[in-house]
Amino acid sequence: MTTIPLMHVLILASTLFGIGFVGVIVRKNALFMLMSLEVMLNATGVAFIGAGATWQQADGQVMFILILTLAAAEVAVGLALLICLQNKHQTLDVDVLSRLKG
Amino acid sequence: MNANPLVILFYLAALIAIVASIKVVTRNNTVHALLYLVISLVAVAVCFYLMGAPFAAGLEVIVYAGAILVLFVFAIMLFGLRQDETRLAPKNTGFSVWLGPCVLALCLLAELVYVLQHDGIQAQLSATVVDSKQVGILLYGPYLLAVEIASFLLLAGLIAGFHFAKPREQGGDL
């Protein structure tokens, strides 16, 4: 049994997730949206590690490694897309880039 | 109120992580936001260490703060410095820009040194640690299919990165 209460770990995870979510919603720059997504994925990792530490199981760390893989692949594809958009449209503002639709 | 030093140190690292994350979301300059993102990830790594997951803490520093942040830095260098929001940022650059990340990083360093040299905390941590051997046994036993799926995901990321990086004459543009 770990000494850090699970409830406080979950409060930390949900706070970080909320900050990242607000960043994704509020920011207009696509690069900042990608950074906020990183903060959100990190918060889910905190929740998994906290749960794994509470029950003394390694499953939490296994799930954290899978989330890490997901984050690495997501950042690689996302940044490649953003570089293409920057080269073609000279901007990363999502309001301007919404002209792409339709 | 719990007077356990381990729990208090955890709260301090969590506070640093939350403050740095708020700064990431609210900065105007991408490089300044990136500095605070490094601090946020390292603070979360300290939280992992204090929760008894040193393997996850090492992976957090190596993969997140090492590899992913380097990707972000390269992308910002490719975007050039004439960012829309960078141009609108106030021109009071200098001391105040790097002071905040430095102070937060020094707080984390002091916390880590204190934890490493404090015998009581080390005894408390070694009683609750989930080491990398257990993680490896689980990863290549019941979770083998998940590892295979993760490798396919990384292959998809590799192919997508190669596709978008091709020159435009070969159909690489959007």
Short mmCIF file of C-alpha atoms in Angstrom, two decimals, chain B residues 41-168:
data_model
loop_
_atom_site.label_atom_id
_atom_site.label_comp_id
_atom_site.label_asym_id
_atom_site.label_seq_id
_atom_site.Cartn_x
_atom_site.Cartn_y
_atom_site.Cartn_z
CA LEU B 41 6.90 16.67 -18.03
CA VAL B 42 9.88 16.52 -15.67
CA ALA B 43 7.64 17.41 -12.71
CA VAL B 44 5.29 14.57 -13.65
CA ALA B 45 8.33 12.28 -13.85
CA VAL B 46 9.23 13.25 -10.26
CA CYS B 47 5.63 12.45 -9.28
CA PHE B 48 6.03 9.00 -10.87
CA TYR B 49 9.24 8.40 -8.92
CA LEU B 50 7.54 9.37 -5.68
CA MET B 51 4.61 7.05 -6.50
CA GLY B 52 7.01 4.08 -6.67
CA ALA B 53 7.37 3.79 -10.46
CA PRO B 54 11.02 4.67 -11.24
CA PHE B 55 10.91 2.84 -14.59
CA ALA B 56 7.99 4.96 -15.76
CA ALA B 57 9.78 8.08 -14.50
CA GLY B 58 12.85 7.22 -16.57
CA LEU B 59 10.73 6.54 -19.65
CA GLU B 60 8.92 9.85 -19.14
CA VAL B 61 12.20 11.77 -19.13
CA ILE B 62 13.75 9.82 -22.03
CA VAL B 63 10.77 9.61 -24.39
CA TYR B 64 8.64 12.65 -23.54
CA ALA B 65 11.17 15.22 -22.39
CA GLY B 66 13.86 13.81 -24.67
CA ALA B 67 12.45 12.57 -27.96
CA ILE B 68 9.07 14.27 -28.31
CA LEU B 69 10.34 17.69 -27.20
CA VAL B 70 13.23 17.44 -29.68
CA LEU B 71 10.63 16.80 -32.39
CA PHE B 72 8.79 19.94 -31.30
CA VAL B 73 12.01 21.99 -31.33
CA PHE B 74 12.86 20.80 -34.86
CA ALA B 75 9.33 21.59 -36.04
CA ILE B 76 9.51 25.12 -34.60
CA MET B 77 12.87 25.62 -36.31
CA LEU B 78 11.30 24.52 -39.61
CA PHE B 79 8.33 26.84 -39.12
CA GLY B 80 10.71 29.79 -38.92
CA LEU B 81 10.60 32.59 -36.38
CA ARG B 82 7.95 34.70 -38.12
CA GLN B 83 5.09 33.03 -36.28
CA ASP B 84 1.78 34.85 -36.20
CA GLU B 85 1.61 34.89 -32.43
CA THR B 86 5.32 35.49 -31.92
CA ARG B 87 5.08 38.75 -33.82
CA LEU B 88 2.28 39.94 -31.53
CA ALA B 89 4.11 39.03 -28.32
CA PRO B 90 5.43 41.88 -26.17
CA LYS B 91 9.08 42.76 -26.64
CA ASN B 92 10.14 42.58 -22.97
CA THR B 93 12.31 39.54 -23.64
CA GLY B 94 15.39 38.93 -21.54
CA PHE B 95 15.62 38.12 -17.87
CA SER B 96 11.97 37.37 -17.18
CA VAL B 97 11.63 34.86 -20.02
CA TRP B 98 13.94 32.17 -18.74
CA LEU B 99 13.64 33.00 -15.04
CA GLY B 100 10.35 31.14 -14.50
CA PRO B 101 11.40 27.80 -16.05
CA CYS B 102 14.78 28.02 -14.28
CA VAL B 103 13.20 28.54 -10.85
CA LEU B 104 10.76 25.65 -11.36
CA ALA B 105 13.55 23.35 -12.62
CA LEU B 106 15.76 24.25 -9.64
CA CYS B 107 12.85 23.46 -7.28
CA LEU B 108 12.54 20.02 -8.91
CA LEU B 109 16.31 19.44 -8.72
CA ALA B 110 16.39 20.35 -5.01
CA GLU B 111 13.44 18.03 -4.39
CA LEU B 112 15.12 15.15 -6.22
CA VAL B 113 18.43 15.61 -4.36
CA TYR B 114 16.54 15.73 -1.04
CA VAL B 115 14.68 12.52 -1.86
CA LEU B 116 17.84 10.72 -2.98
CA GLN B 117 19.84 11.53 0.16
CA HIS B 118 16.99 11.08 2.69
CA ASP B 119 17.20 7.56 4.14
CA GLY B 120 13.66 7.50 5.55
CA ILE B 121 12.08 8.36 2.20
CA GLN B 122 14.29 5.87 0.38
CA ALA B 123 13.22 3.08 2.77
CA GLN B 124 9.58 4.11 2.27
CA LEU B 125 9.99 4.11 -1.52
CA SER B 126 11.78 0.77 -1.75
CA ALA B 127 8.93 -0.86 0.18
CA THR B 128 6.33 0.18 -2.41
CA VAL B 129 8.30 0.15 -5.68
CA VAL B 130 7.03 -1.73 -8.74
CA ASP B 131 10.26 -2.48 -10.59
CA SER B 132 10.95 -2.88 -14.28
CA LYS B 133 11.25 -6.67 -14.04
CA GLN B 134 7.57 -7.03 -13.19
CA VAL B 135 6.69 -4.63 -16.00
CA GLY B 136 8.76 -6.60 -18.51
CA ILE B 137 7.24 -9.97 -17.47
CA LEU B 138 3.76 -8.52 -17.87
CA LEU B 139 4.59 -6.70 -21.13
CA TYR B 140 5.84 -9.82 -22.93
CA GLY B 141 3.32 -12.18 -21.35
CA PRO B 142 -0.36 -11.24 -21.23
CA TYR B 143 0.14 -7.94 -23.06
CA LEU B 144 2.05 -9.35 -26.04
CA LEU B 145 -0.75 -8.56 -28.48
CA ALA B 146 -0.85 -4.94 -27.24
CA VAL B 147 2.91 -4.66 -27.87
CA GLU B 148 2.38 -5.93 -31.43
CA ILE B 149 -0.40 -3.39 -32.00
CA ALA B 150 1.83 -0.63 -30.62
CA SER B 151 4.56 -1.65 -33.06
CA PHE B 152 2.05 -1.41 -35.92
CA LEU B 153 1.11 2.08 -34.66
CA LEU B 154 4.76 3.15 -34.71
CA LEU B 155 5.13 1.70 -38.22
CA ALA B 156 2.10 3.73 -39.32
CA GLY B 157 3.68 6.86 -37.81
CA LEU B 158 6.94 6.14 -39.65
CA ILE B 159 5.18 5.67 -42.99
CA ALA B 160 3.08 8.82 -42.47
CA GLY B 161 6.18 10.86 -41.62
CA PHE B 162 7.94 9.54 -44.74
CA HIS B 163 4.89 10.30 -46.89
CA PHE B 164 4.57 13.90 -45.73
CA ALA B 165 8.30 14.54 -45.99
CA LYS B 166 8.48 13.58 -49.68
CA PRO B 167 9.13 16.37 -52.18
CA ARG B 168 6.04 17.98 -53.61
#
